[in-house]
């Protein structure tokens, strides 16, 4: 359930949210005040590009954590799907379930997409970097997976 109507905008406080996490707990963005937070939105567990992106975050996890950052992945998939995905790919971070797309809409990533001439609503792959005070400091929208996590790490390094 989303807890804020503010839209995501660089330089402003990131919209707070509360979603069910892959461990069965409610996860609030505000729980992470004092840490940098990387929130990445992806379309679907266990698809090719989404698996690559998750594994890239997994492989860079220690370096990201070394800069005081936590990683949260968000998709509409149910918790059971997230749990299988985490187990199979050995992901060291939480995945959050947003089946009603409320948080996706807050961050402006739930959009009309086109594939093979068909139009549908879906997640536009995007990542947001939030500072220790909860302010949105960087965003990558409609991104390509290859090299993306390295760009996030470079931004964290300053």
C-alpha atoms as a PDB file:
ATOM      1  CA  UNK A   1       0.000   0.000   0.000  1.00  0.00           C
ATOM      2  CA  UNK A   2       1.384   3.375  -0.968  1.00  0.00           C
ATOM      3  CA  UNK A   3       1.539   5.924   1.818  1.00  0.00           C
ATOM      4  CA  UNK A   4       2.263   9.111  -0.131  1.00  0.00           C
ATOM      5  CA  UNK A   5       0.772  10.923  -3.119  1.00  0.00           C
ATOM      6  CA  UNK A   6       3.970  12.849  -3.942  1.00  0.00           C
ATOM      7  CA  UNK A   7       5.618  11.956  -7.236  1.00  0.00           C
ATOM      8  CA  UNK A   8       9.284  11.018  -7.513  1.00  0.00           C
ATOM      9  CA  UNK A   9      11.387  14.055  -8.412  1.00  0.00           C
ATOM     10  CA  UNK A  10      15.158  14.540  -8.089  1.00  0.00           C
ATOM     11  CA  UNK A  11      16.086  16.867  -5.237  1.00  0.00           C
ATOM     12  CA  UNK A  12      12.849  16.197  -3.339  1.00  0.00           C
ATOM     13  CA  UNK A  13      11.954  13.672  -0.676  1.00  0.00           C
ATOM     14  CA  UNK A  14      11.333  10.284  -2.306  1.00  0.00           C
ATOM     15  CA  UNK A  15       7.720   9.096  -2.011  1.00  0.00           C
ATOM     16  CA  UNK A  16       7.436   6.806   1.002  1.00  0.00           C
ATOM     17  CA  UNK A  17       5.796   3.422   0.582  1.00  0.00           C
ATOM     18  CA  UNK A  18       5.023   0.214   2.402  1.00  0.00           C
ATOM     19  CA  UNK A  19       4.996  -3.092   0.500  1.00  0.00           C
ATOM     20  CA  UNK A  20       5.177  -6.754   1.411  1.00  0.00           C
ATOM     21  CA  UNK A  21       8.758  -8.012   1.217  1.00  0.00           C
ATOM     22  CA  UNK A  22      10.076 -11.371   0.117  1.00  0.00           C
ATOM     23  CA  UNK A  23      10.614 -12.334   3.764  1.00  0.00           C
ATOM     24  CA  UNK A  24       6.888 -11.841   4.455  1.00  0.00           C
ATOM     25  CA  UNK A  25       7.407  -8.543   6.297  1.00  0.00           C
ATOM     26  CA  UNK A  26       6.078  -5.061   5.520  1.00  0.00           C
ATOM     27  CA  UNK A  27       8.934  -2.961   4.177  1.00  0.00           C
ATOM     28  CA  UNK A  28       8.752   0.831   4.375  1.00  0.00           C
ATOM     29  CA  UNK A  29      11.150   3.128   2.580  1.00  0.00           C
ATOM     30  CA  UNK A  30      11.229   5.256   5.747  1.00  0.00           C
ATOM     31  CA  UNK A  31      12.743   2.262   7.614  1.00  0.00           C
ATOM     32  CA  UNK A  32      15.982   2.985   5.753  1.00  0.00           C
ATOM     33  CA  UNK A  33      16.557   6.592   6.842  1.00  0.00           C
ATOM     34  CA  UNK A  34      20.291   6.802   7.571  1.00  0.00           C
ATOM     35  CA  UNK A  35      21.205   4.563   4.611  1.00  0.00           C
ATOM     36  CA  UNK A  36      21.343   5.096   0.879  1.00  0.00           C
ATOM     37  CA  UNK A  37      18.659   3.091  -0.897  1.00  0.00           C
ATOM     38  CA  UNK A  38      18.701   1.783  -4.448  1.00  0.00           C
ATOM     39  CA  UNK A  39      15.131   1.047  -5.518  1.00  0.00           C
ATOM     40  CA  UNK A  40      14.908  -0.715  -8.835  1.00  0.00           C
ATOM     41  CA  UNK A  41      11.662  -1.486 -10.661  1.00  0.00           C
ATOM     42  CA  UNK A  42      11.593  -4.433 -13.031  1.00  0.00           C
ATOM     43  CA  UNK A  43       8.795  -6.110 -15.035  1.00  0.00           C
ATOM     44  CA  UNK A  44       8.890  -9.802 -14.077  1.00  0.00           C
ATOM     45  CA  UNK A  45      10.804 -12.395 -12.052  1.00  0.00           C
ATOM     46  CA  UNK A  46      12.832 -15.002 -13.950  1.00  0.00           C
ATOM     47  CA  UNK A  47      12.701 -13.351 -17.385  1.00  0.00           C
ATOM     48  CA  UNK A  48      15.971 -12.940 -19.253  1.00  0.00           C
ATOM     49  CA  UNK A  49      16.635  -9.206 -18.783  1.00  0.00           C
ATOM     50  CA  UNK A  50      15.187  -9.118 -15.261  1.00  0.00           C
ATOM     51  CA  UNK A  51      17.352 -12.076 -14.211  1.00  0.00           C
ATOM     52  CA  UNK A  52      20.441 -10.383 -15.666  1.00  0.00           C
ATOM     53  CA  UNK A  53      19.649  -7.142 -13.838  1.00  0.00           C
ATOM     54  CA  UNK A  54      19.041  -8.928 -10.508  1.00  0.00           C
ATOM     55  CA  UNK A  55      22.279 -10.919 -10.898  1.00  0.00           C
ATOM     56  CA  UNK A  56      24.210  -7.729 -11.744  1.00  0.00           C
ATOM     57  CA  UNK A  57      22.915  -6.146  -8.507  1.00  0.00           C
ATOM     58  CA  UNK A  58      23.772  -9.406  -6.679  1.00  0.00           C
ATOM     59  CA  UNK A  59      27.309  -9.438  -8.062  1.00  0.00           C
ATOM     60  CA  UNK A  60      27.874  -5.765  -7.121  1.00  0.00           C
ATOM     61  CA  UNK A  61      26.078  -6.082  -3.769  1.00  0.00           C
ATOM     62  CA  UNK A  62      29.191  -5.970  -1.572  1.00  0.00           C
ATOM     63  CA  UNK A  63      30.538  -2.906  -3.403  1.00  0.00           C
ATOM     64  CA  UNK A  64      27.149  -1.168  -3.169  1.00  0.00           C
ATOM     65  CA  UNK A  65      26.873  -2.041   0.537  1.00  0.00           C
ATOM     66  CA  UNK A  66      30.424  -0.739   1.006  1.00  0.00           C
ATOM     67  CA  UNK A  67      29.065   2.679   0.034  1.00  0.00           C
ATOM     68  CA  UNK A  68      26.290   2.403   2.616  1.00  0.00           C
ATOM     69  CA  UNK A  69      23.576   1.384   0.145  1.00  0.00           C
ATOM     70  CA  UNK A  70      20.822  -1.196   0.387  1.00  0.00           C
ATOM     71  CA  UNK A  71      19.055  -2.625  -2.670  1.00  0.00           C
ATOM     72  CA  UNK A  72      15.286  -3.129  -2.984  1.00  0.00           C
ATOM     73  CA  UNK A  73      13.755  -4.627  -6.126  1.00  0.00           C
ATOM     74  CA  UNK A  74      10.066  -4.006  -6.918  1.00  0.00           C
ATOM     75  CA  UNK A  75       7.787  -5.767  -9.397  1.00  0.00           C
ATOM     76  CA  UNK A  76       4.100  -6.755  -9.523  1.00  0.00           C
ATOM     77  CA  UNK A  77       5.003 -10.430  -8.970  1.00  0.00           C
ATOM     78  CA  UNK A  78       3.610 -12.204  -5.885  1.00  0.00           C
ATOM     79  CA  UNK A  79       5.828 -12.981  -2.884  1.00  0.00           C
ATOM     80  CA  UNK A  80       6.052 -16.712  -3.711  1.00  0.00           C
ATOM     81  CA  UNK A  81       7.486 -15.841  -7.132  1.00  0.00           C
ATOM     82  CA  UNK A  82       9.974 -13.455  -5.495  1.00  0.00           C
ATOM     83  CA  UNK A  83      11.024 -16.142  -3.022  1.00  0.00           C
ATOM     84  CA  UNK A  84      11.683 -18.675  -5.819  1.00  0.00           C
ATOM     85  CA  UNK A  85      13.597 -16.052  -7.810  1.00  0.00           C
ATOM     86  CA  UNK A  86      15.754 -15.099  -4.789  1.00  0.00           C
ATOM     87  CA  UNK A  87      16.489 -18.746  -4.001  1.00  0.00           C
ATOM     88  CA  UNK A  88      17.361 -19.703  -7.578  1.00  0.00           C
ATOM     89  CA  UNK A  89      19.567 -16.637  -8.212  1.00  0.00           C
ATOM     90  CA  UNK A  90      20.951 -16.396  -4.639  1.00  0.00           C
ATOM     91  CA  UNK A  91      19.940 -12.748  -4.310  1.00  0.00           C
ATOM     92  CA  UNK A  92      21.156 -11.085  -1.081  1.00  0.00           C
ATOM     93  CA  UNK A  93      18.504  -8.331  -1.083  1.00  0.00           C
ATOM     94  CA  UNK A  94      14.749  -8.000  -0.651  1.00  0.00           C
ATOM     95  CA  UNK A  95      12.227  -8.056  -3.472  1.00  0.00           C
ATOM     96  CA  UNK A  96       8.956  -6.249  -2.847  1.00  0.00           C
ATOM     97  CA  UNK A  97       5.561  -7.051  -4.323  1.00  0.00           C
ATOM     98  CA  UNK A  98       3.460  -4.235  -5.846  1.00  0.00           C
ATOM     99  CA  UNK A  99       0.553  -6.165  -7.439  1.00  0.00           C
ATOM    100  CA  UNK A 100      -1.711  -3.096  -7.623  1.00  0.00           C
ATOM    101  CA  UNK A 101       1.080  -0.930  -9.116  1.00  0.00           C
ATOM    102  CA  UNK A 102       0.568   1.806  -6.500  1.00  0.00           C
ATOM    103  CA  UNK A 103       4.275   2.374  -5.831  1.00  0.00           C
ATOM    104  CA  UNK A 104       5.067   1.944  -9.526  1.00  0.00           C
ATOM    105  CA  UNK A 105       2.617   4.777 -10.229  1.00  0.00           C
ATOM    106  CA  UNK A 106       4.133   6.980  -7.484  1.00  0.00           C
ATOM    107  CA  UNK A 107       7.506   6.645  -9.161  1.00  0.00           C
ATOM    108  CA  UNK A 108       6.076   7.078 -12.665  1.00  0.00           C
ATOM    109  CA  UNK A 109       7.234   3.699 -13.964  1.00  0.00           C
ATOM    110  CA  UNK A 110       3.801   2.135 -14.678  1.00  0.00           C
ATOM    111  CA  UNK A 111       3.269   3.206 -18.265  1.00  0.00           C
ATOM    112  CA  UNK A 112       1.781   2.300 -21.601  1.00  0.00           C
ATOM    113  CA  UNK A 113       4.221   0.055 -23.466  1.00  0.00           C
ATOM    114  CA  UNK A 114       4.305  -1.367 -26.987  1.00  0.00           C
ATOM    115  CA  UNK A 115       5.617  -4.747 -28.056  1.00  0.00           C
ATOM    116  CA  UNK A 116       5.131  -6.220 -31.522  1.00  0.00           C
ATOM    117  CA  UNK A 117       2.387  -3.681 -32.220  1.00  0.00           C
ATOM    118  CA  UNK A 118       0.476  -4.562 -29.046  1.00  0.00           C
ATOM    119  CA  UNK A 119      -0.122  -1.896 -26.392  1.00  0.00           C
ATOM    120  CA  UNK A 120      -0.333  -2.749 -22.705  1.00  0.00           C
ATOM    121  CA  UNK A 121       0.396  -1.267 -19.272  1.00  0.00           C
ATOM    122  CA  UNK A 122       3.627  -2.377 -17.650  1.00  0.00           C
ATOM    123  CA  UNK A 123       6.736  -1.395 -15.748  1.00  0.00           C
ATOM    124  CA  UNK A 124       9.328   0.694 -17.525  1.00  0.00           C
ATOM    125  CA  UNK A 125      12.621  -0.619 -16.108  1.00  0.00           C
ATOM    126  CA  UNK A 126      13.955   2.133 -13.844  1.00  0.00           C
ATOM    127  CA  UNK A 127      16.246   2.660 -10.848  1.00  0.00           C
ATOM    128  CA  UNK A 128      16.218   5.376  -8.183  1.00  0.00           C
ATOM    129  CA  UNK A 129      18.975   6.342  -5.737  1.00  0.00           C
ATOM    130  CA  UNK A 130      17.785   7.827  -2.451  1.00  0.00           C
ATOM    131  CA  UNK A 131      20.157   9.425   0.064  1.00  0.00           C
ATOM    132  CA  UNK A 132      20.373   8.904   3.830  1.00  0.00           C
ATOM    133  CA  UNK A 133      17.791  11.629   4.481  1.00  0.00           C
ATOM    134  CA  UNK A 134      15.247  10.140   2.081  1.00  0.00           C
ATOM    135  CA  UNK A 135      15.910  12.558  -0.781  1.00  0.00           C
ATOM    136  CA  UNK A 136      15.906  11.301  -4.374  1.00  0.00           C
ATOM    137  CA  UNK A 137      19.380  12.090  -5.735  1.00  0.00           C
ATOM    138  CA  UNK A 138      19.578  10.121  -9.017  1.00  0.00           C
ATOM    139  CA  UNK A 139      17.318   8.229 -11.388  1.00  0.00           C
ATOM    140  CA  UNK A 140      17.716   6.046 -14.427  1.00  0.00           C
ATOM    141  CA  UNK A 141      14.512   5.608 -16.428  1.00  0.00           C
ATOM    142  CA  UNK A 142      13.761   3.296 -19.339  1.00  0.00           C
ATOM    143  CA  UNK A 143      17.245   1.881 -18.934  1.00  0.00           C
ATOM    144  CA  UNK A 144      19.167  -0.852 -20.685  1.00  0.00           C
ATOM    145  CA  UNK A 145      20.397  -3.613 -18.363  1.00  0.00           C
ATOM    146  CA  UNK A 146      23.921  -3.960 -19.774  1.00  0.00           C
ATOM    147  CA  UNK A 147      26.279  -1.750 -17.762  1.00  0.00           C
ATOM    148  CA  UNK A 148      23.504  -0.230 -15.664  1.00  0.00           C
ATOM    149  CA  UNK A 149      24.577  -1.461 -12.220  1.00  0.00           C
ATOM    150  CA  UNK A 150      28.102  -0.148 -12.928  1.00  0.00           C
ATOM    151  CA  UNK A 151      26.588   3.320 -13.552  1.00  0.00           C
ATOM    152  CA  UNK A 152      24.753   3.119 -10.215  1.00  0.00           C
ATOM    153  CA  UNK A 153      27.984   2.142  -8.461  1.00  0.00           C
ATOM    154  CA  UNK A 154      29.887   4.989 -10.141  1.00  0.00           C
ATOM    155  CA  UNK A 155      27.225   7.450  -8.958  1.00  0.00           C
ATOM    156  CA  UNK A 156      27.547   6.123  -5.400  1.00  0.00           C
ATOM    157  CA  UNK A 157      31.330   6.527  -5.584  1.00  0.00           C
ATOM    158  CA  UNK A 158      30.845  10.191  -6.525  1.00  0.00           C
END
